[in-house]
Short mmCIF file of C-alpha atoms in Angstrom, two decimals:
data_model
loop_
_atom_site.label_atom_id
_atom_site.label_comp_id
_atom_site.label_asym_id
_atom_site.label_seq_id
_atom_site.Cartn_x
_atom_site.Cartn_y
_atom_site.Cartn_z
CA UNK A 954 -176.57 -6.43 -90.87
CA UNK A 955 -179.03 -4.41 -92.98
CA UNK A 956 -182.00 -2.59 -92.17
CA UNK A 957 -184.50 -5.02 -93.29
CA UNK A 958 -182.91 -7.76 -91.63
CA UNK A 959 -182.82 -5.73 -88.51
CA UNK A 960 -186.38 -4.86 -88.67
CA UNK A 961 -187.29 -8.58 -89.22
CA UNK A 962 -185.19 -9.32 -86.29
CA UNK A 963 -187.17 -6.92 -84.06
CA UNK A 964 -190.35 -8.48 -85.51
CA UNK A 965 -188.97 -11.97 -84.53
CA UNK A 966 -187.90 -10.86 -81.00
CA UNK A 967 -190.16 -8.08 -79.92
CA UNK A 968 -189.32 -8.66 -76.02
CA UNK A 969 -185.69 -8.60 -76.24
CA UNK A 970 -183.71 -7.15 -73.37
CA UNK A 971 -182.26 -3.69 -72.89
CA UNK A 972 -178.97 -4.62 -73.73
CA UNK A 973 -179.82 -6.25 -76.96
CA UNK A 974 -181.88 -2.67 -77.85
CA UNK A 975 -178.90 -0.89 -77.21
CA UNK A 976 -176.59 -2.90 -79.41
CA UNK A 977 -179.33 -2.80 -82.03
CA UNK A 978 -179.46 0.93 -81.75
CA UNK A 979 -175.53 1.20 -81.91
CA UNK A 980 -175.91 -1.03 -85.03
CA UNK A 981 -178.42 1.42 -86.44
CA UNK A 982 -176.18 4.35 -85.64
CA UNK A 983 -173.23 2.81 -87.28
CA UNK A 984 -175.67 1.97 -90.32
CA UNK A 985 -176.41 5.36 -90.61
CA UNK A 986 -172.83 6.74 -90.47
CA UNK A 987 -172.04 4.13 -92.86
CA UNK A 988 -175.17 5.04 -95.19
CA UNK A 989 -174.06 8.88 -94.79
CA UNK A 990 -170.54 8.09 -95.78
CA UNK A 991 -171.96 6.19 -98.73
CA UNK A 992 -174.26 8.78 -99.47
CA UNK A 993 -171.35 11.26 -99.71
CA UNK A 994 -169.34 9.06 -101.73
CA UNK A 995 -171.91 8.77 -104.15
CA UNK A 996 -172.35 12.48 -104.15
CA UNK A 997 -168.78 12.88 -104.99
CA UNK A 998 -168.99 10.30 -107.56
CA UNK A 999 -172.08 11.90 -109.09
CA UNK A 1000 -170.18 15.33 -109.04
CA UNK A 1001 -166.98 13.57 -110.71
CA UNK A 1002 -169.72 12.04 -113.42
CA UNK A 1003 -171.23 15.49 -113.91
CA UNK A 1004 -167.88 17.35 -113.94
CA UNK A 1005 -166.72 14.43 -116.66
CA UNK A 1006 -170.20 15.01 -118.31
CA UNK A 1007 -169.37 18.81 -118.92
CA UNK A 1008 -166.14 17.99 -120.30
CA UNK A 1009 -167.36 15.38 -122.46
CA UNK A 1010 -169.84 18.02 -123.69
CA UNK A 1011 -167.42 20.57 -124.15
CA UNK A 1012 -165.42 18.06 -126.00
CA UNK A 1013 -168.26 17.51 -128.19
CA UNK A 1014 -168.90 21.09 -128.63
CA UNK A 1015 -165.19 21.54 -129.91
CA UNK A 1016 -165.44 18.29 -132.13
CA UNK A 1017 -168.58 19.52 -133.64
CA UNK A 1018 -166.93 22.91 -134.37
CA UNK A 1019 -163.96 21.50 -135.79
CA UNK A 1020 -166.16 19.00 -137.75
CA UNK A 1021 -168.05 22.12 -139.12
CA UNK A 1022 -164.59 23.95 -140.09
CA UNK A 1023 -163.42 20.74 -141.66
CA UNK A 1024 -166.71 20.39 -143.43
CA UNK A 1025 -166.48 24.16 -144.72
CA UNK A 1026 -162.77 23.34 -145.84
CA UNK A 1027 -163.91 20.48 -147.77
CA UNK A 1028 -166.50 22.52 -149.53
CA UNK A 1029 -164.01 25.19 -150.24
CA UNK A 1030 -161.45 22.38 -151.51
CA UNK A 1031 -164.52 21.22 -153.46
CA UNK A 1032 -165.18 24.56 -155.11
CA UNK A 1033 -161.61 24.81 -155.68
CA UNK A 1034 -161.06 21.47 -157.16
CA UNK A 1035 -164.20 22.43 -159.47
CA UNK A 1036 -162.41 25.72 -160.51
CA UNK A 1037 -159.11 23.60 -161.38
CA UNK A 1038 -161.14 21.56 -163.14
CA UNK A 1039 -162.92 24.24 -165.22
CA UNK A 1040 -159.43 25.98 -165.63
CA UNK A 1041 -158.02 22.45 -166.92
CA UNK A 1042 -160.85 22.69 -169.49
CA UNK A 1043 -160.26 25.99 -170.44
CA UNK A 1044 -156.60 25.57 -171.09
CA UNK A 1045 -157.29 22.49 -173.14
CA UNK A 1046 -159.74 24.32 -175.07
CA UNK A 1047 -157.04 27.02 -175.32
CA UNK A 1048 -154.30 24.80 -176.07
CA UNK A 1049 -156.52 23.07 -179.02
CA UNK A 1050 -157.12 26.75 -180.36
CA UNK A 1051 -153.30 27.52 -179.99
CA UNK A 1052 -152.56 24.10 -181.94
CA UNK A 1053 -155.14 25.64 -184.48
CA UNK A 1054 -153.70 28.95 -184.65
CA UNK A 1055 -149.86 27.48 -185.00
CA UNK A 1056 -151.29 25.03 -187.89
CA UNK A 1057 -152.70 28.35 -189.68
CA UNK A 1058 -149.63 30.23 -188.87
CA UNK A 1059 -147.49 27.66 -190.40
CA UNK A 1060 -149.26 27.85 -193.48
CA UNK A 1061 -149.26 31.69 -193.62
CA UNK A 1062 -145.25 31.09 -192.96
CA UNK A 1063 -144.98 29.14 -195.91
CA UNK A 1064 -146.93 31.61 -197.88
CA UNK A 1065 -144.93 34.73 -196.59
CA UNK A 1066 -141.77 32.87 -197.31
CA UNK A 1067 -142.77 32.47 -200.80
CA UNK A 1068 -143.82 36.03 -200.85
CA UNK A 1069 -140.67 37.07 -199.34
CA UNK A 1070 -138.56 35.38 -201.98
CA UNK A 1071 -140.66 37.14 -204.88
CA UNK A 1072 -140.13 40.20 -202.78
CA UNK A 1073 -136.43 39.83 -202.57
CA UNK A 1074 -136.16 39.44 -206.22
CA UNK A 1075 -138.43 42.55 -206.79
CA UNK A 1076 -135.79 44.45 -204.22
CA UNK A 1077 -132.81 43.22 -206.07
CA UNK A 1078 -134.37 44.50 -209.32
CA UNK A 1079 -135.31 47.84 -207.34
CA UNK A 1080 -131.89 48.24 -205.90
CA UNK A 1081 -130.16 48.03 -209.52
CA UNK A 1082 -132.87 50.88 -210.50
CA UNK A 1083 -132.17 52.74 -207.42
CA UNK A 1084 -128.19 52.56 -208.03
CA UNK A 1085 -128.91 54.02 -211.64
CA UNK A 1086 -131.29 56.97 -210.18
CA UNK A 1087 -128.85 57.57 -207.70
CA UNK A 1088 -126.03 58.28 -210.21
CA UNK A 1089 -128.56 60.56 -212.02
CA UNK A 1090 -129.66 62.34 -208.77
CA UNK A 1091 -125.85 63.03 -208.09
CA UNK A 1092 -125.47 64.55 -211.44
CA UNK A 1093 -128.64 66.70 -210.91
CA UNK A 1094 -127.34 67.49 -207.45
CA UNK A 1095 -123.90 68.70 -208.53
CA UNK A 1096 -125.71 70.89 -210.84
CA UNK A 1097 -128.14 72.26 -208.52
CA UNK A 1098 -125.29 72.98 -205.92
CA UNK A 1099 -123.50 74.92 -208.69
CA UNK A 1100 -126.71 76.88 -209.42
CA UNK A 1101 -127.31 77.49 -205.83
CA UNK A 1102 -123.54 78.68 -205.11
CA UNK A 1103 -124.04 81.19 -207.89
CA UNK A 1104 -127.68 82.39 -206.70
CA UNK A 1105 -126.07 82.58 -203.16
CA UNK A 1106 -123.03 84.69 -204.34
CA UNK A 1107 -125.89 86.93 -206.17
CA UNK A 1108 -128.23 87.19 -203.06
CA UNK A 1109 -124.98 88.08 -200.87
CA UNK A 1110 -124.15 90.67 -203.40
CA UNK A 1111 -127.73 92.03 -203.57
CA UNK A 1112 -127.89 91.90 -199.74
CA UNK A 1113 -124.58 93.71 -199.39
CA UNK A 1114 -125.87 96.44 -201.58
CA UNK A 1115 -129.28 96.60 -199.65
CA UNK A 1116 -127.26 96.76 -196.52
CA UNK A 1117 -125.18 99.80 -197.89
CA UNK A 1118 -128.27 101.41 -199.39
CA UNK A 1119 -129.93 101.01 -195.97
CA UNK A 1120 -127.08 102.41 -194.19
CA UNK A 1121 -126.80 105.46 -196.64
CA UNK A 1122 -130.55 105.98 -196.09
CA UNK A 1123 -130.06 105.96 -192.32
CA UNK A 1124 -126.84 108.35 -192.71
CA UNK A 1125 -128.83 110.65 -194.87
CA UNK A 1126 -131.78 110.72 -192.47
CA UNK A 1127 -129.50 111.51 -189.38
CA UNK A 1128 -127.79 114.41 -191.52
CA UNK A 1129 -131.28 115.68 -192.68
CA UNK A 1130 -132.40 115.86 -189.11
CA UNK A 1131 -128.94 117.63 -188.29
CA UNK A 1132 -129.60 119.88 -190.84
CA UNK A 1133 -133.34 120.72 -189.66
CA UNK A 1134 -131.86 121.14 -186.22
CA UNK A 1135 -129.36 123.49 -187.20
CA UNK A 1136 -132.17 125.48 -189.27
CA UNK A 1137 -134.53 125.42 -186.21
CA UNK A 1138 -131.63 126.51 -184.01
CA UNK A 1139 -130.68 129.36 -186.52
CA UNK A 1140 -134.60 130.26 -186.60
CA UNK A 1141 -134.52 130.27 -182.71
CA UNK A 1142 -131.68 132.87 -182.55
CA UNK A 1143 -133.49 135.16 -184.51
CA UNK A 1144 -136.63 135.00 -182.80
CA UNK A 1145 -137.91 136.70 -179.69
CA UNK A 1146 -139.27 135.10 -176.52
CA UNK A 1147 -141.59 133.07 -176.21
CA UNK A 1148 -141.41 132.21 -179.79
CA UNK A 1149 -137.92 131.29 -179.49
CA UNK A 1150 -138.47 129.03 -176.86
CA UNK A 1151 -141.16 126.90 -178.77
CA UNK A 1152 -138.66 126.65 -181.53
CA UNK A 1153 -135.98 125.55 -179.41
CA UNK A 1154 -138.50 122.75 -178.01
CA UNK A 1155 -138.89 121.56 -181.55
CA UNK A 1156 -135.09 121.59 -181.97
CA UNK A 1157 -134.78 119.39 -178.84
CA UNK A 1158 -137.33 116.97 -180.32
CA UNK A 1159 -135.44 116.73 -183.62
CA UNK A 1160 -132.31 116.07 -181.64
CA UNK A 1161 -134.18 113.19 -179.58
CA UNK A 1162 -135.50 111.68 -183.01
CA UNK A 1163 -131.85 111.83 -184.43
CA UNK A 1164 -130.64 110.08 -181.28
CA UNK A 1165 -133.51 107.56 -181.32
CA UNK A 1166 -132.92 106.97 -185.00
CA UNK A 1167 -129.29 106.34 -184.53
CA UNK A 1168 -129.98 103.79 -181.63
CA UNK A 1169 -132.71 101.89 -183.19
CA UNK A 1170 -131.32 101.28 -186.78
CA UNK A 1171 -127.89 100.48 -185.78
CA UNK A 1172 -125.82 97.63 -187.58
CA UNK A 1173 -127.21 95.18 -184.72
CA UNK A 1174 -130.76 95.90 -185.03
CA UNK A 1175 -133.14 92.90 -185.23
CA UNK A 1176 -136.82 92.08 -185.42
CA UNK A 1177 -137.21 92.79 -181.75
CA UNK A 1178 -135.30 94.79 -179.46
CA UNK A 1179 -135.09 95.50 -175.40
CA UNK A 1180 -136.88 98.81 -174.99
CA UNK A 1181 -135.22 99.70 -171.58
CA UNK A 1182 -131.73 100.32 -172.49
CA UNK A 1183 -133.02 102.57 -175.29
CA UNK A 1184 -135.15 104.43 -172.97
CA UNK A 1185 -132.19 104.69 -170.48
CA UNK A 1186 -129.87 106.13 -173.07
CA UNK A 1187 -132.60 108.84 -174.29
CA UNK A 1188 -133.26 109.66 -170.59
CA UNK A 1189 -129.49 110.26 -169.92
CA UNK A 1190 -129.03 112.38 -172.88
CA UNK A 1191 -132.17 114.44 -172.21
CA UNK A 1192 -130.95 114.98 -168.46
CA UNK A 1193 -127.51 115.97 -169.57
CA UNK A 1194 -129.09 118.66 -172.21
CA UNK A 1195 -131.95 119.94 -170.26
CA UNK A 1196 -129.98 120.62 -166.87
CA UNK A 1197 -132.90 120.04 -164.81
CA UNK A 1198 -133.09 121.37 -161.08
CA UNK A 1199 -130.71 119.87 -158.41
CA UNK A 1200 -132.21 116.99 -156.85
CA UNK A 1201 -134.41 116.15 -159.90
CA UNK A 1202 -133.37 112.51 -160.89
CA UNK A 1203 -134.55 110.09 -163.91
CA UNK A 1204 -134.78 106.53 -163.18
CA UNK A 1205 -135.51 103.69 -165.66
CA UNK A 1206 -136.77 100.39 -163.95
CA UNK A 1207 -138.25 97.32 -165.21
CA UNK A 1208 -137.14 93.90 -167.03
CA UNK A 1209 -135.73 93.51 -170.29
CA UNK A 1210 -138.98 93.04 -172.25
CA UNK A 1211 -138.79 93.09 -176.09
CA UNK A 1212 -140.74 95.11 -178.60
CA UNK A 1213 -141.02 95.24 -182.18
CA UNK A 1214 -138.58 97.20 -184.05
CA UNK A 1215 -140.59 99.23 -185.87
CA UNK A 1216 -142.35 100.31 -182.62
CA UNK A 1217 -139.09 100.99 -180.68
CA UNK A 1218 -138.50 104.48 -182.01
CA UNK A 1219 -142.01 105.84 -181.44
CA UNK A 1220 -142.01 104.42 -177.96
CA UNK A 1221 -138.75 106.12 -177.23
CA UNK A 1222 -139.92 109.19 -178.65
CA UNK A 1223 -143.28 109.14 -176.63
CA UNK A 1224 -141.09 108.22 -173.28
CA UNK A 1225 -138.68 111.27 -174.32
CA UNK A 1226 -141.47 113.73 -174.65
CA UNK A 1227 -143.32 112.77 -171.52
CA UNK A 1228 -139.80 113.04 -169.72
CA UNK A 1229 -139.25 116.47 -170.95
CA UNK A 1230 -142.40 117.63 -170.11
CA UNK A 1231 -141.87 116.32 -166.45
CA UNK A 1232 -138.53 117.71 -166.22
CA UNK A 1233 -139.67 121.22 -167.82
CA UNK A 1234 -143.40 121.67 -166.07
CA UNK A 1235 -143.58 119.22 -163.11
CA UNK A 1236 -140.85 121.11 -160.85
CA UNK A 1237 -141.17 124.78 -161.32
CA UNK A 1238 -138.66 126.87 -159.48
CA UNK A 1239 -141.39 128.53 -157.15
CA UNK A 1240 -142.71 125.22 -156.05
CA UNK A 1241 -139.52 123.38 -155.72
CA UNK A 1242 -137.80 125.57 -153.23
CA UNK A 1243 -134.32 124.98 -151.99
CA UNK A 1244 -133.29 121.39 -151.56
CA UNK A 1245 -136.68 119.92 -153.17
CA UNK A 1246 -135.84 116.50 -154.31
CA UNK A 1247 -137.72 114.82 -157.11
CA UNK A 1248 -137.95 111.60 -159.34
CA UNK A 1249 -139.17 110.96 -162.58
CA UNK A 1250 -139.57 107.37 -162.84
CA UNK A 1251 -139.94 105.04 -166.23
CA UNK A 1252 -141.32 101.71 -165.15
CA UNK A 1253 -141.14 99.00 -167.97
CA UNK A 1254 -143.37 95.66 -167.42
CA UNK A 1255 -144.00 92.52 -169.48
CA UNK A 1256 -141.78 89.55 -170.20
CA UNK A 1257 -140.95 88.45 -172.89
CA UNK A 1258 -142.92 91.26 -174.60
CA UNK A 1259 -143.40 94.36 -172.88
CA UNK A 1260 -147.11 95.36 -172.54
CA UNK A 1261 -146.86 98.37 -170.16
CA UNK A 1262 -144.74 101.64 -169.78
CA UNK A 1263 -145.36 103.95 -166.90
CA UNK A 1264 -143.80 107.69 -166.60
CA UNK A 1265 -144.61 108.90 -163.32
CA UNK A 1266 -143.21 112.03 -161.45
CA UNK A 1267 -143.94 113.44 -157.93
CA UNK A 1268 -144.14 117.11 -159.12
CA UNK A 1269 -147.29 119.67 -159.24
CA UNK A 1270 -149.34 117.61 -161.58
CA UNK A 1271 -150.77 117.77 -165.03
CA UNK A 1272 -153.95 119.87 -165.89
CA UNK A 1273 -156.23 117.26 -167.12
CA UNK A 1274 -158.09 119.92 -169.11
CA UNK A 1275 -155.19 120.30 -171.16
CA UNK A 1276 -154.95 116.66 -172.05
CA UNK A 1277 -158.42 116.34 -172.92
CA UNK A 1278 -158.43 119.24 -175.26
CA UNK A 1279 -154.71 118.46 -176.98
CA UNK A 1280 -153.99 121.89 -177.07
CA UNK A 1281 -150.23 121.15 -176.05
CA UNK A 1282 -148.08 120.19 -179.02
CA UNK A 1283 -146.04 117.76 -177.04
CA UNK A 1284 -149.28 115.85 -175.88
CA UNK A 1285 -150.59 116.14 -179.35
CA UNK A 1286 -147.31 114.66 -180.45
CA UNK A 1287 -147.47 111.71 -177.85
CA UNK A 1288 -151.13 111.03 -179.02
CA UNK A 1289 -150.10 110.80 -182.71
CA UNK A 1290 -147.32 108.41 -182.10
CA UNK A 1291 -149.21 106.17 -179.79
CA UNK A 1292 -151.67 105.89 -182.56
CA UNK A 1293 -149.05 104.86 -185.11
CA UNK A 1294 -147.99 101.81 -182.93
CA UNK A 1295 -151.61 101.08 -181.80
CA UNK A 1296 -150.77 101.91 -177.66
CA UNK A 1297 -153.26 103.37 -175.49
CA UNK A 1298 -152.34 106.29 -173.04
CA UNK A 1299 -153.85 106.93 -169.87
CA UNK A 1300 -153.34 110.12 -167.61
CA UNK A 1301 -153.72 110.09 -164.08
CA UNK A 1302 -152.61 113.34 -162.23
CA UNK A 1303 -153.08 114.53 -158.25
CA UNK A 1304 -154.02 118.01 -159.87
CA UNK A 1305 -157.28 116.22 -161.42
CA UNK A 1306 -160.47 117.37 -159.30
CA UNK A 1307 -162.26 114.24 -159.39
CA UNK A 1308 -159.18 111.92 -159.08
CA UNK A 1309 -158.96 109.59 -156.32
CA UNK A 1310 -157.01 110.52 -153.12
CA UNK A 1311 -153.03 109.80 -153.97
CA UNK A 1312 -150.42 109.36 -151.30
CA UNK A 1313 -147.84 111.42 -153.63
CA UNK A 1314 -148.71 114.35 -155.93
CA UNK A 1315 -147.47 114.34 -159.53
CA UNK A 1316 -148.71 112.50 -162.47
CA UNK A 1317 -148.56 109.20 -164.09
CA UNK A 1318 -148.99 108.37 -167.70
CA UNK A 1319 -149.67 104.85 -168.82
CA UNK A 1320 -148.60 103.61 -172.19
CA UNK A 1321 -150.30 100.10 -172.97
CA UNK A 1322 -148.94 98.13 -175.85
CA UNK A 1323 -151.20 96.07 -178.00
CA UNK A 1324 -150.89 92.16 -177.51
CA UNK A 1325 -148.70 90.65 -179.92
CA UNK A 1326 -149.46 86.60 -180.37
#
């Protein structure tokens, strides 16, 4: 019984018994319970419908996103299709251009074939003329070879004569130096000290010149030569002749740089004079003492061409005023030989008053050679 029917029944029977009222109330309670259950059922169905609505909305969003992606893909496909169409149009235009070029190339090929045929005929004619020219050239070459052989023989003979003449000149030069040395030695034996000592110094210089001349102008001399071995040989000979104090050594260090042949002799003489000065004056007996060790070091630097030669000793040092005034014959000889080869000489000595402090006493002479390109 529904609520409206019960209300209608009460209106029809307002004065029913209490029993009937209780039944009515029970019916109303059952209806309320049923209505609550129905409301809960409806609420659950409403929640289900709301959840399904959300799922449908999410599905719609995904479908819409997919639709947009498909739309964008379609747009890209359309653009790609447009590019492909444009490329096909370009290829058709290019193919037509190639066809026109091919046609032109065929015409050019036919023209070139005709020109090649004409050129081949001209080449046959030129080949015949070249064969005739080769025959004439062969005859001329044979004649020229005979003339070159005769000229070469003449040059060899002249070269042999020149070598013999140069050898004789060098031989005569060494002989003249020996004669001068003998005269100086004889003159020194007739003089008193200190004049005899100065003459013996000149005798030693002449002997060194003779040695350097023999080492530089030998049969194996070339345009350039290594200066290190030449200096080492000269220093060994000088050390043996001068007989320095025990403990004084001469060392030659450095690379195998080259110097021009025309400058090798002067440079060797410069080094020989500087080494002789060091052995003679840098280690006086009163200064050396017993067991005094010393070293005269010659350093050659520069590859492949020598640019600097340094002569250094650890002796008493060089008087700077003497080098400035050039009153010593040895230093004057060094300066003169240096000017001949364009070299510059720099002196540095621990004995110089205004020299910078040096860890070792002694003298250092730097020979800086000119640059040769």
